[in-house]
Coordinates of C-alpha atoms in Angstrom, one line a residue:
M1423 CA 215.6 -134.8 -58.2
A1424 CA 213.6 -134.0 -55.4
S1425 CA 214.3 -130.4 -56.0
E1426 CA 213.1 -130.6 -59.7
F1427 CA 209.8 -132.2 -58.3
E1428 CA 209.4 -129.4 -56.0
R1429 CA 209.8 -126.8 -59.0
F1430 CA 207.1 -128.6 -60.7
L1431 CA 204.4 -129.1 -57.9
A1432 CA 205.1 -125.3 -57.2
K1433 CA 204.2 -124.3 -60.8
Y1434 CA 201.7 -127.0 -61.8
G1435 CA 200.6 -129.2 -58.5
K1436 CA 197.0 -127.5 -58.5
E1437 CA 196.4 -127.6 -62.1
P1438 CA 194.5 -130.3 -64.0
L1439 CA 196.8 -132.7 -65.3
I1440 CA 197.0 -135.8 -67.1
I1441 CA 199.4 -138.6 -65.9
L1442 CA 200.2 -140.8 -68.7
T1443 CA 202.1 -144.0 -69.1
H1444 CA 203.2 -146.1 -71.8
N1445 CA 201.1 -148.5 -74.0
K1446 CA 200.8 -152.1 -72.7
A1447 CA 201.2 -150.5 -69.4
D1448 CA 203.1 -152.9 -66.9
P1449 CA 202.7 -152.7 -62.8
D1450 CA 205.7 -150.2 -62.8
A1451 CA 203.7 -147.9 -65.0
I1452 CA 200.5 -148.0 -63.1
A1453 CA 201.6 -148.1 -59.6
S1454 CA 204.0 -145.1 -60.5
A1455 CA 200.9 -143.0 -62.1
F1456 CA 198.5 -144.2 -59.3
A1457 CA 201.0 -142.8 -56.8
L1458 CA 201.1 -139.5 -58.5
H1459 CA 197.7 -139.4 -59.2
K1460 CA 197.2 -139.5 -55.4
A1461 CA 199.8 -136.8 -55.0
L1462 CA 198.1 -134.5 -57.2
P1463 CA 194.9 -133.4 -56.8
N1464 CA 193.7 -132.6 -59.9
S1465 CA 194.8 -135.5 -62.1
V1466 CA 193.5 -138.5 -64.2
I1467 CA 195.5 -141.6 -65.3
A1468 CA 195.5 -142.4 -69.1
T1469 CA 197.0 -145.3 -70.9
H1470 CA 196.2 -147.1 -74.0
E1471 CA 196.1 -150.7 -75.2
E1472 CA 195.6 -153.6 -73.2
M1473 CA 197.6 -153.6 -69.7
R1474 CA 199.8 -156.6 -68.5
E1475 CA 198.3 -159.0 -66.3
G1476 CA 199.7 -157.8 -63.0
A1477 CA 198.5 -153.9 -63.8
K1478 CA 195.4 -155.0 -64.4
R1479 CA 195.3 -157.0 -61.2
L1480 CA 196.3 -153.5 -59.4
V1481 CA 193.7 -151.6 -61.5
E1482 CA 190.9 -154.1 -60.2
R1483 CA 192.1 -154.1 -56.5
F1484 CA 192.2 -150.0 -55.9
N1485 CA 189.4 -149.4 -58.5
I1486 CA 191.7 -147.1 -60.4
K1487 CA 189.9 -145.0 -62.9
I1488 CA 191.8 -145.2 -66.3
Y1489 CA 191.2 -143.0 -69.5
T1490 CA 192.6 -143.2 -73.1
L1491 CA 194.2 -140.0 -74.1
D1492 CA 191.4 -139.5 -76.9
Q1493 CA 188.9 -139.3 -74.1
L1494 CA 190.4 -136.0 -73.1
K1495 CA 190.1 -132.5 -74.5
K1496 CA 193.6 -130.8 -74.8
E1497 CA 192.2 -127.6 -73.7
D1498 CA 190.7 -128.9 -70.4
W1499 CA 194.3 -129.9 -69.2
A1500 CA 197.3 -128.0 -68.6
G1501 CA 199.4 -130.9 -69.9
L1502 CA 200.9 -134.2 -69.5
V1503 CA 203.1 -136.0 -66.4
V1504 CA 204.6 -138.8 -68.6
V1505 CA 205.8 -141.6 -66.2
D1506 CA 208.0 -144.7 -66.9
T1507 CA 209.1 -143.9 -70.6
S1508 CA 210.4 -141.0 -72.4
S1509 CA 209.4 -142.0 -75.7
Y1510 CA 206.9 -141.4 -78.2
T1511 CA 207.5 -144.8 -79.6
L1512 CA 205.7 -146.1 -76.7
V1513 CA 203.0 -143.3 -76.4
P1514 CA 202.6 -142.2 -80.0
Q1515 CA 199.2 -140.8 -78.9
A1516 CA 201.2 -137.8 -76.7
R1517 CA 202.4 -136.4 -79.9
G1518 CA 201.0 -132.6 -80.0
W1519 CA 200.4 -132.5 -76.0
K1520 CA 202.3 -130.3 -73.8
V1521 CA 204.6 -132.3 -71.6
L1522 CA 205.4 -130.6 -68.2
L1523 CA 207.0 -133.7 -66.4
I1524 CA 208.9 -136.6 -67.1
I1525 CA 209.6 -139.2 -64.6
D1526 CA 211.7 -142.3 -66.0
H1527 CA 214.3 -144.6 -65.3
H1528 CA 215.3 -146.0 -68.8
K1529 CA 218.5 -145.4 -70.7
S1530 CA 218.9 -142.6 -73.2
E1531 CA 218.9 -144.9 -76.2
G1532 CA 215.4 -144.4 -77.8
R1533 CA 214.7 -141.0 -76.0
D1534 CA 213.0 -138.5 -77.9
M1535 CA 210.7 -136.8 -75.5
E1536 CA 211.5 -133.8 -73.6
G1537 CA 209.6 -132.1 -70.6
E1538 CA 209.4 -128.8 -69.1
F1539 CA 210.7 -130.4 -66.0
N1540 CA 212.7 -133.9 -66.4
I1541 CA 213.3 -136.4 -63.5
I1542 CA 215.2 -139.5 -65.4
D1543 CA 217.5 -141.8 -63.1
E1544 CA 219.3 -144.4 -65.0
E1545 CA 220.6 -146.2 -62.4
A1546 CA 216.9 -146.9 -60.9
A1547 CA 215.7 -150.6 -61.2
S1548 CA 212.1 -148.9 -61.6
A1549 CA 209.9 -146.0 -62.2
A1550 CA 208.4 -146.7 -58.9
E1551 CA 211.6 -146.6 -57.1
V1552 CA 212.0 -143.0 -58.4
V1553 CA 208.7 -141.9 -57.5
C1554 CA 209.1 -143.4 -53.9
G1555 CA 211.9 -141.1 -53.7
L1556 CA 210.0 -138.1 -54.8
L1557 CA 206.9 -138.6 -52.6
K1558 CA 207.4 -137.7 -48.9
E1559 CA 204.1 -139.1 -47.8
V1560 CA 202.6 -142.3 -49.3
D1561 CA 199.3 -144.0 -48.3
K1562 CA 198.9 -147.6 -47.9
E1563 CA 197.3 -148.2 -51.4
A1564 CA 199.9 -146.5 -53.2
A1565 CA 202.6 -148.2 -50.9
F1566 CA 201.1 -151.5 -51.8
A1567 CA 201.2 -150.7 -55.7
L1568 CA 204.5 -149.2 -55.4
A1569 CA 206.1 -152.4 -53.6
V1570 CA 204.4 -154.5 -56.3
A1571 CA 206.1 -152.3 -58.8
I1572 CA 209.9 -152.5 -57.4
V1573 CA 209.7 -156.3 -57.1
A1574 CA 207.9 -156.8 -60.8
D1575 CA 210.2 -154.4 -62.6
G1576 CA 213.7 -155.4 -60.7
A1577 CA 213.5 -158.9 -62.7
R1578 CA 213.6 -160.4 -59.2
F1579 CA 215.9 -158.0 -58.1
K1580 CA 218.6 -158.5 -61.0
S1581 CA 218.8 -154.7 -61.6
A1582 CA 218.5 -153.8 -58.0
R1583 CA 220.5 -151.4 -56.2
L1584 CA 220.7 -150.5 -52.5
Q1585 CA 217.9 -147.6 -52.9
S1586 CA 215.5 -150.4 -54.5
F1587 CA 215.7 -152.4 -51.3
E1588 CA 215.5 -149.5 -49.1
Q1589 CA 212.1 -148.3 -50.8
L1590 CA 210.8 -151.6 -51.0
A1591 CA 211.0 -151.9 -47.1
R1592 CA 209.5 -148.7 -46.9
M1593 CA 206.7 -149.3 -48.7
M1594 CA 206.1 -152.4 -47.1
R1595 CA 206.1 -150.8 -43.7
I1596 CA 203.4 -148.5 -44.8
C1597 CA 201.2 -151.2 -46.6
G1598 CA 201.8 -154.0 -44.1
A1599 CA 201.6 -156.6 -46.8
P1600 CA 203.5 -159.7 -46.6
Y1601 CA 206.2 -160.5 -49.8
S1602 CA 204.3 -163.2 -50.8
E1603 CA 200.9 -161.1 -51.4
L1604 CA 203.3 -158.6 -53.4
L1605 CA 204.5 -161.4 -55.7
E1606 CA 200.8 -162.6 -56.6
Y1607 CA 200.5 -159.1 -58.3
A1608 CA 204.3 -158.6 -59.3
E1609 CA 204.3 -162.4 -60.9
P1610 CA 200.5 -163.4 -61.5
E1611 CA 199.7 -166.8 -62.7
L1612 CA 199.0 -166.2 -66.5
P1613 CA 195.6 -167.8 -67.8
P1614 CA 195.8 -171.0 -69.8
D1615 CA 195.3 -169.5 -73.2
K1616 CA 198.3 -167.2 -72.3
K1617 CA 200.5 -169.9 -71.3
L1618 CA 199.6 -171.9 -74.4
A1619 CA 200.5 -169.0 -76.4
I1620 CA 203.8 -168.6 -74.8
L1621 CA 204.8 -172.2 -74.7
N1622 CA 203.9 -172.5 -78.3
T1623 CA 206.0 -169.5 -79.5
A1624 CA 208.7 -170.9 -77.4
F1625 CA 208.2 -174.4 -79.2
N1626 CA 209.1 -172.7 -82.4
C1627 CA 211.9 -170.6 -81.5
T1628 CA 215.5 -171.1 -82.8
V1629 CA 218.5 -171.5 -80.5
E1630 CA 222.1 -170.9 -81.4
V1631 CA 225.5 -170.1 -79.7
V1632 CA 226.2 -166.6 -80.4
A1633 CA 229.4 -165.1 -79.2
G1634 CA 229.7 -167.6 -76.3
Y1635 CA 225.9 -167.1 -75.2
V1636 CA 223.1 -169.2 -75.8
V1637 CA 220.6 -167.3 -77.9
A1638 CA 216.8 -167.8 -78.4
R1639 CA 214.7 -166.2 -80.9
G1640 CA 211.4 -166.4 -82.5
V1641 CA 207.7 -164.6 -83.7
A1642 CA 205.1 -164.2 -81.5
K1643 CA 201.8 -165.0 -83.4
E1644 CA 199.8 -163.9 -80.8
G1645 CA 200.5 -161.1 -77.7
G1646 CA 202.8 -161.4 -75.0
E1647 CA 206.4 -161.1 -76.7
S1648 CA 207.7 -159.9 -73.3
D1649 CA 206.2 -162.7 -71.5
V1650 CA 208.1 -165.2 -74.3
S1651 CA 211.4 -163.2 -73.7
S1652 CA 211.1 -163.6 -69.9
F1653 CA 210.1 -167.1 -70.3
L1654 CA 212.9 -168.1 -72.5
T1655 CA 215.6 -166.7 -70.3
E1656 CA 214.7 -168.9 -67.5
M1657 CA 217.4 -171.0 -69.5
A1658 CA 218.7 -169.1 -72.7
D1659 CA 221.2 -166.8 -71.7
V1660 CA 219.5 -164.1 -74.2
A1661 CA 215.8 -164.0 -75.8
F1662 CA 214.7 -161.9 -78.8
V1663 CA 211.1 -162.1 -79.6
S1664 CA 209.5 -160.1 -82.2
R1665 CA 205.5 -159.6 -82.9
R1666 CA 203.6 -158.0 -85.9
K1667 CA 201.5 -154.9 -84.2
G1668 CA 199.7 -153.0 -86.8
E1669 CA 202.2 -151.6 -89.3
E1670 CA 205.0 -152.2 -86.8
T1671 CA 207.0 -155.2 -85.3
R1672 CA 207.6 -154.8 -81.9
I1673 CA 211.0 -156.6 -80.1
S1674 CA 211.1 -157.8 -76.6
A1675 CA 214.8 -158.5 -75.6
R1676 CA 215.9 -160.3 -72.4
A1677 CA 219.2 -161.3 -70.9
R1678 CA 220.5 -163.3 -67.8
K1679 CA 222.5 -161.3 -65.3
H1680 CA 226.1 -162.6 -66.5
V1681 CA 225.3 -161.5 -70.0
H1682 CA 227.9 -158.3 -70.6
V1683 CA 226.2 -157.2 -74.0
P1684 CA 223.8 -153.9 -73.1
L1685 CA 220.7 -154.9 -74.9
Q1686 CA 219.4 -151.2 -74.6
K1687 CA 222.5 -150.6 -77.2
V1688 CA 221.4 -153.8 -79.4
M1689 CA 217.8 -152.5 -79.7
A1690 CA 218.8 -149.0 -80.4
A1691 CA 221.3 -150.5 -83.1
V1692 CA 218.2 -152.5 -84.4
A1693 CA 216.2 -149.3 -84.5
S1694 CA 218.7 -147.3 -86.1
S1695 CA 219.3 -149.9 -89.0
L1696 CA 215.5 -150.9 -89.6
G1697 CA 213.7 -147.5 -89.0
G1698 CA 212.3 -147.2 -85.8
Q1699 CA 213.1 -146.8 -81.9
G1700 CA 214.5 -148.8 -79.1
G1701 CA 216.1 -148.7 -75.8
G1702 CA 215.5 -149.9 -72.2
H1703 CA 217.6 -151.6 -70.1
A1704 CA 220.8 -153.6 -69.9
K1705 CA 219.1 -156.7 -69.2
A1706 CA 215.5 -155.7 -70.6
A1707 CA 215.1 -153.6 -73.3
G1708 CA 212.9 -153.2 -76.4
A1709 CA 212.3 -151.8 -79.8
S1710 CA 209.7 -150.8 -82.6
V1711 CA 210.7 -151.0 -86.1
R1712 CA 208.9 -151.1 -89.8
A1713 CA 210.2 -154.7 -91.0
D1714 CA 209.0 -158.2 -91.1
P1715 CA 209.5 -159.9 -87.6
E1716 CA 211.8 -162.4 -89.1
V1717 CA 213.9 -159.7 -90.6
A1718 CA 213.7 -157.9 -87.5
L1719 CA 215.5 -161.0 -85.2
E1720 CA 217.8 -161.4 -87.9
E1721 CA 218.9 -157.9 -87.4
C1722 CA 218.9 -158.3 -83.7
I1723 CA 221.4 -161.4 -84.0
T1724 CA 223.5 -159.3 -86.4
Q1725 CA 223.6 -156.4 -83.5
F1726 CA 224.4 -158.4 -81.0
T1727 CA 227.1 -160.4 -82.7
L1728 CA 228.6 -156.9 -83.4
L1729 CA 228.5 -155.7 -79.6
A1730 CA 229.4 -158.8 -78.2
T1731 CA 232.3 -159.1 -80.4
G1732 CA 233.3 -155.5 -80.0
R1733 CA 233.1 -154.7 -83.7
S1734 CA 230.0 -152.3 -83.5
G1735 CA 230.8 -148.9 -85.1

């Protein structure tokens, strides 16, 4: 992977580049883009839609300039460096742009984007972990952001591997920040209105036992389907939360560490059945489909059951 990155740098390292990450960017997406921006002198960072709370705090702390892709003229740039996704579903604005490099860590389900150079480590717990392995030099600001991302995207290290801890330790030594400070950004306190929205959705969820697992499902009337699903799996084994966004329905799926059904396969199957795209990780995945939110949740239960019982085609 390092050699692939070196080849990319040799060809495009001094070119004007846009570092693009997925919509509703989280700390992993922003931190990875920020670190790459520091390594690529003629680059800018772009994302779309509102960012997650931890990502917002990183942007504010380091005064990171963020563009939207429609603010940038295609003819002014050599192309895109896409980080923390390889799916047009999460960055539909990227269609029609030249993708030079992809750096990602998500499973292959739902992947429909191809770059001239591709660095994809499906075993990595975060994109930040991959970026850390590519960059020989990281300054204190980038190290702090990358450390936050490793903590945040590893789901409290449920999906961590040896390299996750090694890179976290390396970044902590560089930035000199205590773990408690990193947690303030990786797991920030949400404002009261968001807490109320999460609790209101949670209180109206359906809970049932499916193939021996306690599964919660519900429709989020406001933003934060991923926040709700994460909250629900503090107790439930699996959670599916859907939310209508424009003409599509977004689904967030989360599972506790003992669940053996890979959620990225559930989401890919749901997307295939309803029309859309889905993927992610075994314990944290998502999908975007063109179906009613309740219908989408029913399909989640159907596909989860089929995979859990070994009856999936």
